[in-house]
PDB file of C-alpha atoms in Angstrom:
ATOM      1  CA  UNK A 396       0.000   0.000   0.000  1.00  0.00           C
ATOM      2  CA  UNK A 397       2.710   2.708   0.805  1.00  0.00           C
ATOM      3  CA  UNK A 398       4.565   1.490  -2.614  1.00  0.00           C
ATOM      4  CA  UNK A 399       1.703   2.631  -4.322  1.00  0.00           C
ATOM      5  CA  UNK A 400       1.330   5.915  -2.829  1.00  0.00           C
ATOM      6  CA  UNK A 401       4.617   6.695  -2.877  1.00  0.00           C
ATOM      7  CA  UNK A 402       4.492   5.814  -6.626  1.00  0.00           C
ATOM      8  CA  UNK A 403       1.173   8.114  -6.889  1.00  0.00           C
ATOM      9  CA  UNK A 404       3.270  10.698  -5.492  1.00  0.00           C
ATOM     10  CA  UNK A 405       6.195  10.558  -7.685  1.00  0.00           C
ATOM     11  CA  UNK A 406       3.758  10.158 -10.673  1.00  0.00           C
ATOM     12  CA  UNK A 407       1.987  13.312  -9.651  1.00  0.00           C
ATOM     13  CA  UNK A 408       5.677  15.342  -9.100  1.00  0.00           C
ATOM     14  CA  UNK A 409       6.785  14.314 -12.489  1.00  0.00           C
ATOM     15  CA  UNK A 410       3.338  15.379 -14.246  1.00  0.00           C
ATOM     16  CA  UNK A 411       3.732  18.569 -12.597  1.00  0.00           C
ATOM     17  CA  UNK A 412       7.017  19.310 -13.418  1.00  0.00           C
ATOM     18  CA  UNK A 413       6.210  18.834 -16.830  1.00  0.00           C
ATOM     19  CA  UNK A 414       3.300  20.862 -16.590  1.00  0.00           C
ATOM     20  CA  UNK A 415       5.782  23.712 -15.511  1.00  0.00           C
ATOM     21  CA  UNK A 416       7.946  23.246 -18.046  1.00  0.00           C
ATOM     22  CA  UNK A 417       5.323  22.845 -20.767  1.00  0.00           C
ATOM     23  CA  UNK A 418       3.432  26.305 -19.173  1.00  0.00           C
ATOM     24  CA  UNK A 419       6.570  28.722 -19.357  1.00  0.00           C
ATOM     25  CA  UNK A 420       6.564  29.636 -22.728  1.00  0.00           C
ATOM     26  CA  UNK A 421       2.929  30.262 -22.306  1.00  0.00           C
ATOM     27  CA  UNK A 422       3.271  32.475 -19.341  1.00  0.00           C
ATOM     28  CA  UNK A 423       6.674  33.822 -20.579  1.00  0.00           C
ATOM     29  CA  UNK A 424       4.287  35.282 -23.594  1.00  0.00           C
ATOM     30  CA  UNK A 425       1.730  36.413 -21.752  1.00  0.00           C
ATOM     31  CA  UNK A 426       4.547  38.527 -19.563  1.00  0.00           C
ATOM     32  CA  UNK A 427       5.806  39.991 -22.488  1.00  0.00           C
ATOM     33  CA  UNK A 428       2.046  40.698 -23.489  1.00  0.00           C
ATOM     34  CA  UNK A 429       2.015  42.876 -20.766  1.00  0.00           C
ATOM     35  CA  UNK A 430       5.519  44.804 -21.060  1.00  0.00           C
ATOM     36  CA  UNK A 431       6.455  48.002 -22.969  1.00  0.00           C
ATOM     37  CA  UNK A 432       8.860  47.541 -26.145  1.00  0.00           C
ATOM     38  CA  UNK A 433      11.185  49.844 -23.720  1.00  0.00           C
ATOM     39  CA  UNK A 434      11.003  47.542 -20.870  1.00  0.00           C
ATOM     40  CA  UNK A 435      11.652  44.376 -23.712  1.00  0.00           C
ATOM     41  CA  UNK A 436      14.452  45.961 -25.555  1.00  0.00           C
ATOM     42  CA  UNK A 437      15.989  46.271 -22.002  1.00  0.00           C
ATOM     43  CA  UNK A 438      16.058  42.540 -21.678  1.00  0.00           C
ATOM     44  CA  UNK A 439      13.072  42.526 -18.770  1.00  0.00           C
ATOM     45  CA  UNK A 440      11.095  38.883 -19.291  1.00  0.00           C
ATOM     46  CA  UNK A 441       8.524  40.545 -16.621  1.00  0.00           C
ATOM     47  CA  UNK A 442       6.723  43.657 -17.106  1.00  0.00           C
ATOM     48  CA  UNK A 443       7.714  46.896 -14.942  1.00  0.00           C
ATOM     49  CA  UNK A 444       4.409  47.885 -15.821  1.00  0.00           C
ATOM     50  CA  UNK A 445       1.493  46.444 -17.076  1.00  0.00           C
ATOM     51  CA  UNK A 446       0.634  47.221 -20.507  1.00  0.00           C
ATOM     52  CA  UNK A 447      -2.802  46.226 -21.494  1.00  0.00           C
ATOM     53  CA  UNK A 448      -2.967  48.552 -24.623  1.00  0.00           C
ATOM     54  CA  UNK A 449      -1.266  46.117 -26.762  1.00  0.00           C
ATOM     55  CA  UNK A 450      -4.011  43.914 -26.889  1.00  0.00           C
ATOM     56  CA  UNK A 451      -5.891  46.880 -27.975  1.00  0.00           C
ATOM     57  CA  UNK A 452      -3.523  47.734 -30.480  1.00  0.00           C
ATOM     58  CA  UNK A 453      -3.899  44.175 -31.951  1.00  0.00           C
ATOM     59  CA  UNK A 454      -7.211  45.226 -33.221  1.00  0.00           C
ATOM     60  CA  UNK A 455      -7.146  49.000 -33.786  1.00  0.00           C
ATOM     61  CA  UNK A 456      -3.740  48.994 -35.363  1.00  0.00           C
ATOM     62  CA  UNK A 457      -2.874  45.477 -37.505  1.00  0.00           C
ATOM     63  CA  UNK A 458      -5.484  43.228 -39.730  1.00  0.00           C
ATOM     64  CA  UNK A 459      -5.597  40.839 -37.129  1.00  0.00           C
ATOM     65  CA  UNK A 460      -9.147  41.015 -36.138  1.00  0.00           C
ATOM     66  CA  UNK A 461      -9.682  40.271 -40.329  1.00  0.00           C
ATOM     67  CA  UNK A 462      -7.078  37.594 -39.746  1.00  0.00           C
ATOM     68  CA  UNK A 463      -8.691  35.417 -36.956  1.00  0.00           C
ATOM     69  CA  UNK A 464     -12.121  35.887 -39.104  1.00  0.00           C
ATOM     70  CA  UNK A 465     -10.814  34.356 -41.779  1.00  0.00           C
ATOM     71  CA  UNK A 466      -9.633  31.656 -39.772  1.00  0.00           C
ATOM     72  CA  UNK A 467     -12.872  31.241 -38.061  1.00  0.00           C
ATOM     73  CA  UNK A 468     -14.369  31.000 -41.276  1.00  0.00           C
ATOM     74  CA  UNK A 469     -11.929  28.231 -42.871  1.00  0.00           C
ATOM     75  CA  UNK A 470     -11.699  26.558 -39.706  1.00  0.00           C
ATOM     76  CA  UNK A 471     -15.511  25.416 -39.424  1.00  0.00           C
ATOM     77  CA  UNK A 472     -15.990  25.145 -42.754  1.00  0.00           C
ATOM     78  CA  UNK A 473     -13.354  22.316 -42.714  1.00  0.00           C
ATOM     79  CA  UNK A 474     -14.353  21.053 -39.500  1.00  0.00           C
ATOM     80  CA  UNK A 475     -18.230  20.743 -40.665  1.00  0.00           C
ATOM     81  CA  UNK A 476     -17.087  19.092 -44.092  1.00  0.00           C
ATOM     82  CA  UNK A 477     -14.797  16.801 -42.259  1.00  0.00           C
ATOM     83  CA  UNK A 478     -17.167  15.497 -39.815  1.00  0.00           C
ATOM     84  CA  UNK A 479     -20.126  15.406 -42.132  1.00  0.00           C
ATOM     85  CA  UNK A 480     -18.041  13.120 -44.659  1.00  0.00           C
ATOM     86  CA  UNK A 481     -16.610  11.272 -42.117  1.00  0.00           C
ATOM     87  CA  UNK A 482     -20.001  10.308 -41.109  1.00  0.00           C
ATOM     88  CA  UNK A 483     -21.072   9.047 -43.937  1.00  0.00           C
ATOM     89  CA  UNK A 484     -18.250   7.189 -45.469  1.00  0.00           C
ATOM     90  CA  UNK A 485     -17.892   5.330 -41.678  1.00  0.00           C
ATOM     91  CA  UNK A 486     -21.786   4.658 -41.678  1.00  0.00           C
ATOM     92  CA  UNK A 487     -21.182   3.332 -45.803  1.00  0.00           C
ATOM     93  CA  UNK A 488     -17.859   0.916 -44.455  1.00  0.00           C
ATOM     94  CA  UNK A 489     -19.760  -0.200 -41.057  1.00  0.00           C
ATOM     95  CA  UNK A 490     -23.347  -0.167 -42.238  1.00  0.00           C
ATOM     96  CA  UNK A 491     -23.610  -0.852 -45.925  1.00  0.00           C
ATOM     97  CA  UNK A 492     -22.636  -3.866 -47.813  1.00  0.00           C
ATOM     98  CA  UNK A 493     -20.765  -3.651 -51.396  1.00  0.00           C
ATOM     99  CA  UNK A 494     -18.741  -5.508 -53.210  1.00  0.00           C
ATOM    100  CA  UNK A 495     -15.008  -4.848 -52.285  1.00  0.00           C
ATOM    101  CA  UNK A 496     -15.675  -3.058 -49.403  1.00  0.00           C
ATOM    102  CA  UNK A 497     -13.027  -4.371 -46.768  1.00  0.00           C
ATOM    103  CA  UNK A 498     -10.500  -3.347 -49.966  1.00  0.00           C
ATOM    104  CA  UNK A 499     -11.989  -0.006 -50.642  1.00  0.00           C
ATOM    105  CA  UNK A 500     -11.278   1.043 -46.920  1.00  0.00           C
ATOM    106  CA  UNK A 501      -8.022  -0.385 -47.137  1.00  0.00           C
ATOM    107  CA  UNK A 502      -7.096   1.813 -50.500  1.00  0.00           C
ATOM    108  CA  UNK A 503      -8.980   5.089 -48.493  1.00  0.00           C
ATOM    109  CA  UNK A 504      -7.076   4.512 -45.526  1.00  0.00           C
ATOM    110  CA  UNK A 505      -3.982   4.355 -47.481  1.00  0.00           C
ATOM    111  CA  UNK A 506      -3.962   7.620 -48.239  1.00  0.00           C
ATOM    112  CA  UNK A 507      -3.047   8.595 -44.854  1.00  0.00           C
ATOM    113  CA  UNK A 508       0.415   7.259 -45.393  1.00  0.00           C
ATOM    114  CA  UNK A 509       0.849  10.258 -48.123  1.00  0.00           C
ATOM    115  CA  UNK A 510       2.696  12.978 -46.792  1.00  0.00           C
ATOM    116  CA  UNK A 511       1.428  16.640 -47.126  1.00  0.00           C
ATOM    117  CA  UNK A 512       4.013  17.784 -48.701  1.00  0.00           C
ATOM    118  CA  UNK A 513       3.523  15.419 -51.909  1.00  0.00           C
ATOM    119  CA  UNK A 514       0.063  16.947 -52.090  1.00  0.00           C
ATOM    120  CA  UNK A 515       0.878  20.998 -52.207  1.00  0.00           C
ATOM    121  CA  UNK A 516       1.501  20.613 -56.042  1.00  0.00           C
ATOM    122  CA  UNK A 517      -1.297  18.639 -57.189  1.00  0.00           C
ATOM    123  CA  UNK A 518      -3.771  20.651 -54.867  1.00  0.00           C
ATOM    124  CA  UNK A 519      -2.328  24.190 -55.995  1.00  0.00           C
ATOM    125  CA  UNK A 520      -2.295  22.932 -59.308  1.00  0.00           C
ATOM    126  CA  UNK A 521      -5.739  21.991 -58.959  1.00  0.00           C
ATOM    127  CA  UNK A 522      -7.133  25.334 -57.229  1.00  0.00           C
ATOM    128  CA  UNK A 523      -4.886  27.400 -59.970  1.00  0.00           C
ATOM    129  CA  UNK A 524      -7.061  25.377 -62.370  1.00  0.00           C
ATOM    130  CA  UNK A 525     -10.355  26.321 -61.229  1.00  0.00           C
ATOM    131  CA  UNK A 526      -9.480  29.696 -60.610  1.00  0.00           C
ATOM    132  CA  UNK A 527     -10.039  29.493 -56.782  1.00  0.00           C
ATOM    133  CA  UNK A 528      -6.604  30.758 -55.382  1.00  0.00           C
ATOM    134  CA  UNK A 529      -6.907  33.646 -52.783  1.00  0.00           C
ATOM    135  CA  UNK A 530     -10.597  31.859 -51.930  1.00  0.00           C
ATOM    136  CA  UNK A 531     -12.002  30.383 -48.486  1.00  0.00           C
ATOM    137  CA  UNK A 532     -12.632  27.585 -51.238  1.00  0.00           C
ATOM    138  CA  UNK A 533      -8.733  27.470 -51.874  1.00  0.00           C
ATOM    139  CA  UNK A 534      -8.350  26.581 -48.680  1.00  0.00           C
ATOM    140  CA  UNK A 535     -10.942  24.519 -47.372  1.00  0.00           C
ATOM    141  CA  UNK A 536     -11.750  22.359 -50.288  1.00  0.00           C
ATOM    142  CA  UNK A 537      -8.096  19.873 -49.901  1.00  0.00           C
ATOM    143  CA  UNK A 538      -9.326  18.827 -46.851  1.00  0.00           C
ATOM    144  CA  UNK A 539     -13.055  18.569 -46.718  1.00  0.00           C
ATOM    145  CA  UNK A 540     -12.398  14.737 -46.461  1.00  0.00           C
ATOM    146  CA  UNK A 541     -10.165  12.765 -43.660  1.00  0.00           C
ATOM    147  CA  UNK A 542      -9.206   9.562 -43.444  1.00  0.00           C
ATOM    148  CA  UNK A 543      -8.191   9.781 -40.079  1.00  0.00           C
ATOM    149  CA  UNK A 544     -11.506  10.853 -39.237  1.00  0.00           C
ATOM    150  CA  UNK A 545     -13.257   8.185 -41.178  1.00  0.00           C
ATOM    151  CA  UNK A 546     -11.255   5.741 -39.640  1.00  0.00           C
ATOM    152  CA  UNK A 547     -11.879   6.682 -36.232  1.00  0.00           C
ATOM    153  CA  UNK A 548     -15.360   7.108 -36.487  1.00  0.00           C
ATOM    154  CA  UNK A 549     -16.063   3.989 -37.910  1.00  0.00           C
ATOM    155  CA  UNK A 550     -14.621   2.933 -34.947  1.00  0.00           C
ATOM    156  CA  UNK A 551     -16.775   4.310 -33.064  1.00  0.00           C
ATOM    157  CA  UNK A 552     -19.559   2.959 -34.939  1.00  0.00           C
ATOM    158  CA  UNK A 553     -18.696  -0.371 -35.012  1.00  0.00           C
ATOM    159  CA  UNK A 554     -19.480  -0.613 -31.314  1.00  0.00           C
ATOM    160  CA  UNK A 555     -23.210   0.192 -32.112  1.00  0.00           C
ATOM    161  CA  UNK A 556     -25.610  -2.545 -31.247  1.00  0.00           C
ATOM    162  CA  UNK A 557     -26.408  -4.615 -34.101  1.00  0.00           C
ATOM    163  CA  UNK A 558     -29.793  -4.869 -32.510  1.00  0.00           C
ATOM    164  CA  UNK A 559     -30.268  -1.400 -32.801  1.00  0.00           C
ATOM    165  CA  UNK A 560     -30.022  -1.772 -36.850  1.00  0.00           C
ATOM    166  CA  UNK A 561     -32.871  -4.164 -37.196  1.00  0.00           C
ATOM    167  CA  UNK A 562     -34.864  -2.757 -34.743  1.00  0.00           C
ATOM    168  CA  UNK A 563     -34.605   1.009 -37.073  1.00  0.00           C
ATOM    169  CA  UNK A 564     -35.407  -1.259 -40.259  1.00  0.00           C
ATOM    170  CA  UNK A 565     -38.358  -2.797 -38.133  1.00  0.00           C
ATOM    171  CA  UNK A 566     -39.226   0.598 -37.441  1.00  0.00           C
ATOM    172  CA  UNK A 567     -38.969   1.793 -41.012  1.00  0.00           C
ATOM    173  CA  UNK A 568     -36.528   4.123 -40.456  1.00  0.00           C
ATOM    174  CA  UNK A 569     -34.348   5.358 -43.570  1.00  0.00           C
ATOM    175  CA  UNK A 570     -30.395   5.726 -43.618  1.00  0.00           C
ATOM    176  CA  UNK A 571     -30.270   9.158 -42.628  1.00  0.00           C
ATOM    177  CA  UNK A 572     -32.860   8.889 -39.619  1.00  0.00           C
ATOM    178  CA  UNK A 573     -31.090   6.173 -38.764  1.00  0.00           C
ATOM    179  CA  UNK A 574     -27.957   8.112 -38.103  1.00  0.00           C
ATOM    180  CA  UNK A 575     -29.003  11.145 -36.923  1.00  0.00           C
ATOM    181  CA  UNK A 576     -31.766   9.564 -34.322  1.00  0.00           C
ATOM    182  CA  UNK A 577     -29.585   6.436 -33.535  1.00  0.00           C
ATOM    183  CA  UNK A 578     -25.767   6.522 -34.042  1.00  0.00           C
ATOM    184  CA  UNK A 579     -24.997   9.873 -34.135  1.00  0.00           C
ATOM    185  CA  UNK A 580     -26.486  10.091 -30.329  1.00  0.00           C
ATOM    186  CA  UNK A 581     -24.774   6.630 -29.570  1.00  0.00           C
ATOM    187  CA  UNK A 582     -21.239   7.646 -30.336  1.00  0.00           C
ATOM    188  CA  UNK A 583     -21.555  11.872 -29.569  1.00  0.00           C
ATOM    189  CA  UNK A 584     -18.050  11.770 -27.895  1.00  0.00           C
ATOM    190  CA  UNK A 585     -16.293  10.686 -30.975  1.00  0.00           C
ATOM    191  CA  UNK A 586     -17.739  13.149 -33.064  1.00  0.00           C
ATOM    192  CA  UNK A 587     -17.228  15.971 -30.434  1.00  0.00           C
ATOM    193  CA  UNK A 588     -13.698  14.863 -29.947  1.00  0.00           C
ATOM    194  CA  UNK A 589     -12.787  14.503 -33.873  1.00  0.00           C
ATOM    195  CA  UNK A 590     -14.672  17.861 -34.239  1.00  0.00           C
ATOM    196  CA  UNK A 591     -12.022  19.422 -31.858  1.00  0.00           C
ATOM    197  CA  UNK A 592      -9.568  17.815 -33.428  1.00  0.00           C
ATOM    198  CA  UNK A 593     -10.420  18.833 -36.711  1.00  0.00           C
ATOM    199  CA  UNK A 594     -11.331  22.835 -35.992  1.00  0.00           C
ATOM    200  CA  UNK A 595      -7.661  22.837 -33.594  1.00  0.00           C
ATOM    201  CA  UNK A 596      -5.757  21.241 -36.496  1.00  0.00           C
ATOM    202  CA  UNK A 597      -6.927  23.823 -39.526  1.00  0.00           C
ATOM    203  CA  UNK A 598      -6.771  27.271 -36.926  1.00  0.00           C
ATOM    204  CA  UNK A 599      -3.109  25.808 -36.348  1.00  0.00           C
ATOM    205  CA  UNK A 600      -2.404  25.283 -40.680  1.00  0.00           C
ATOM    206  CA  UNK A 601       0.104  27.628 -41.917  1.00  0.00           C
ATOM    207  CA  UNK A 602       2.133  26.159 -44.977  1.00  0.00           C
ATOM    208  CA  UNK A 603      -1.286  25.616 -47.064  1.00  0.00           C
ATOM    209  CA  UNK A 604      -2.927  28.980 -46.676  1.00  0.00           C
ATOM    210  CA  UNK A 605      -0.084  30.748 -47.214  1.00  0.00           C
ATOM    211  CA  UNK A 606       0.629  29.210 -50.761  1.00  0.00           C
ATOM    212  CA  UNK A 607      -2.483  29.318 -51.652  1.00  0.00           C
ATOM    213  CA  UNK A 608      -2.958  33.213 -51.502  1.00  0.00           C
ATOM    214  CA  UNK A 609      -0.708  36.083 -52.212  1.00  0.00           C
ATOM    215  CA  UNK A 610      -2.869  38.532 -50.247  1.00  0.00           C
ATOM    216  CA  UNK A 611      -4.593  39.621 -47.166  1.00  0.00           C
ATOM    217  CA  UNK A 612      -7.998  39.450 -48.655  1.00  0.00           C
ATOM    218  CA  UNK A 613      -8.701  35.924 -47.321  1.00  0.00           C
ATOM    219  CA  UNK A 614      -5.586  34.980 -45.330  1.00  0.00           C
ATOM    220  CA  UNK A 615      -5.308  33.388 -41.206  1.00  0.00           C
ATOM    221  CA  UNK A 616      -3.963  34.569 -38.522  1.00  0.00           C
ATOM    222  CA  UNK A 617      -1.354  32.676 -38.788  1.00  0.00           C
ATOM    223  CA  UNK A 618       0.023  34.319 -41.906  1.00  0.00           C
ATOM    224  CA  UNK A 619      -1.026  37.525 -40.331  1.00  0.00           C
ATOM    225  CA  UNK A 620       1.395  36.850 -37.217  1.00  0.00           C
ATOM    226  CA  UNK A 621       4.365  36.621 -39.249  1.00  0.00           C
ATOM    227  CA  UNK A 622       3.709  39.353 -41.302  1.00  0.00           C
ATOM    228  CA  UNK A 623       3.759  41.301 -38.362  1.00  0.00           C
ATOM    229  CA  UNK A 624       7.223  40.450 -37.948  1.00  0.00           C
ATOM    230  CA  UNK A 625       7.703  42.034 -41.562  1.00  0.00           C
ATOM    231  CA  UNK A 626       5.981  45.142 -41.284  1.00  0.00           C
ATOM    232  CA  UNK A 627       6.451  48.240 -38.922  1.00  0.00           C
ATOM    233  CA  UNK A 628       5.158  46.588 -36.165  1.00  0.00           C
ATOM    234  CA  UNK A 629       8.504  44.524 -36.138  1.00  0.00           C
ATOM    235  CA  UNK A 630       9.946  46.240 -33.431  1.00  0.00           C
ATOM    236  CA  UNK A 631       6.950  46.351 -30.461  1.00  0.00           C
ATOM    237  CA  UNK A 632       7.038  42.719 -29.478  1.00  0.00           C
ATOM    238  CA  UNK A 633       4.837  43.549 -26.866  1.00  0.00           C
ATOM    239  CA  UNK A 634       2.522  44.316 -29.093  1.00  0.00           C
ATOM    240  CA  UNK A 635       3.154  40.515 -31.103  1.00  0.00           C
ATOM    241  CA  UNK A 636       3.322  39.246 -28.195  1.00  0.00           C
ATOM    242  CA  UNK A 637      -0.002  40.185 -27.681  1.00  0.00           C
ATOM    243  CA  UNK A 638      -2.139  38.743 -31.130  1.00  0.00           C
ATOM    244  CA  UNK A 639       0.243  35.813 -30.534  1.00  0.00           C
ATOM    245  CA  UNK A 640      -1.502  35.181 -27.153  1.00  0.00           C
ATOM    246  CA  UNK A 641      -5.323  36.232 -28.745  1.00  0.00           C
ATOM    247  CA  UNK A 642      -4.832  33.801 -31.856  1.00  0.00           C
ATOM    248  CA  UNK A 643      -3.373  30.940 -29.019  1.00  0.00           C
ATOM    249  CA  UNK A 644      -6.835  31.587 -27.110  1.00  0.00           C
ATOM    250  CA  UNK A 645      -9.064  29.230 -29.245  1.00  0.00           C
ATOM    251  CA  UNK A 646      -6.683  26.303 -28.708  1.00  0.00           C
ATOM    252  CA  UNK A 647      -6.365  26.703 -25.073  1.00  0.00           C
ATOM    253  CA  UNK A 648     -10.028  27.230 -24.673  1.00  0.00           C
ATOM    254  CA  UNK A 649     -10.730  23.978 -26.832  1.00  0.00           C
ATOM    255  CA  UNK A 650      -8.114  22.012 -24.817  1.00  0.00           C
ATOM    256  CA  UNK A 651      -9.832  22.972 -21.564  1.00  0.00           C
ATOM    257  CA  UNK A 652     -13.369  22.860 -21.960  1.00  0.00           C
ATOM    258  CA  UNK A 653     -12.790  19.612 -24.536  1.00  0.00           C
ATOM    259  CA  UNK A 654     -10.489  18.018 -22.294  1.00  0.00           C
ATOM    260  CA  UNK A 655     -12.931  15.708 -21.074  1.00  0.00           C
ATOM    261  CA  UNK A 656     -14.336  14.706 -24.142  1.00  0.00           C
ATOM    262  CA  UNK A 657     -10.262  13.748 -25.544  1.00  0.00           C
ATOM    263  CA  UNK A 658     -10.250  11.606 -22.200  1.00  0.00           C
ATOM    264  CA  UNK A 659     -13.352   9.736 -23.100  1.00  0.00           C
ATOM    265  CA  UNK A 660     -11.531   9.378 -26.741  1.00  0.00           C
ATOM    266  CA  UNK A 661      -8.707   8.102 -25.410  1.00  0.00           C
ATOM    267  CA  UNK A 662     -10.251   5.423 -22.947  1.00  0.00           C
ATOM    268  CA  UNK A 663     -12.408   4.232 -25.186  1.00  0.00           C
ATOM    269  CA  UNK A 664     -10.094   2.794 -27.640  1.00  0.00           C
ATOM    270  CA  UNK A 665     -11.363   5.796 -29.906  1.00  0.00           C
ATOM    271  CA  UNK A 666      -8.327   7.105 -30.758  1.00  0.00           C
ATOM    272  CA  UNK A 667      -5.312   4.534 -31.333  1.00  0.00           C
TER     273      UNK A 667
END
């Protein structure tokens, strides 16, 4: 019994010394948030005095309010496309039966072995084609479909009930009743936690959206923070700093309030 306290112990001392170490940069940012270019240019990591202005600068002096629109925008799009798709091509693999269908999942899920990287040409190509480059479409369409998230989610709906199949084709329900009434409902913590996913993986992008426009007319905040490191607000890190910290506010607010719903993931076998 004392082993395993004393083991509890040490397991809890390690987690929180890697929960320091994993918060300074955080709280390092936020100081320098909160500090005067003359205090940073001094070398001060804390703030002699707090300066809240530079979060009101963000807004009333950059883009960056058009910025984290824009990635708003592109964010749920993807997020809704992935999830919808994702529900349908699990419920078509788990539900449906077609000739070749263990092979067809095998080919889809293949494509998750392709790097990003190999894609950038054929997809710019592709946008450059239909003349949708400096578009939300330019940078949403490439990823409306995931095979990650297909994959997990017909995980999740393999553990449905066979039951509850016959007893919806007893009850004369169609395909789409059946999922939004039955397994949607049955298997809500997947979908939450591959929506979170999704929407924290696309407001993080940066290599994509920045090839595929040349211009601030529909580009993310991420672009939007390094061309602040490019224009005349180079020298006031307080002041990047400070949109650095706003555009780092979705994640950590999707990380804490989602938390629980990445624990159920991971304890159910959702997420391998």
């Amino acid at each position: 019994m004392q082993v395993n306290r004393t083991k509890q112990i040490g397991n809890y001392l390690l987690l929180s010394v890697i929960a320091i170490i994993l918060m300074v940069p955080l709280l390092l940012g936020i100081s320098l948030s909160l500090s005067s270019s003359s205090s940073i240019s001094q070398g001060n990591l804390f703030p002699q005095k707090l300066v809240f202005s530079n979060y009101v600068h963000v807004f009333t002096d950059t883009h960056m309010a058009q910025f984290l629109l824009h990635s708003l925008i592109v964010s749920g799009v993807v997020m809704i496309g992935q999830v919808v798709l994702s529900i349908l091509a699990a419920y078509a693999f788990v539900f449906l039966d077609f000739k070749f269908k263990k092979t067809a999942f095998v080919i889809f899920l293949s494509t998750m072995m392709l790097p990003f990287e190999s894609q950038i040409i054929p997809n710019f190509n592709l946008m450059r084609d239909l003349n949708l480059l400096n578009t939300y479409s330019a940078m949403a369409l490439p990823f409306l479909a995931s095979a990650f998230g297909t994959f997990m989610i017909k995980t999740s709906f393999e553990q449905v009930p066979p039951e509850l199949k016959q007893l919806s084709q007893i009850e004369g329900l169609s395909h789409f009743q059946f999922i939004t009434k039955v397994v949607m409902p049955y298997c809500k913590i997947s979908l939450i936690t591959f929506a979170l996913y999704s929407f924290l993986t696309n407001w993080n992008m940066y290599l994509w959206p920045l090839i595929s426009t040349d211009n601030d007319k529909v580009r993310t905040a991420q672009i939007g923070l390094r061309q602040m490191r490019a224009q005349d607000t180079a020298s006031n890190w307080g002041l990047i700093m400070a949109a650095t910290i706003i555009v780092v506010i979705p994640t950590m607010l999707i990380i804490f309030f989602g938390q629980k719903y990445f624990k159920n993931g991971l304890t159910s076998g959702v997420i391998k």
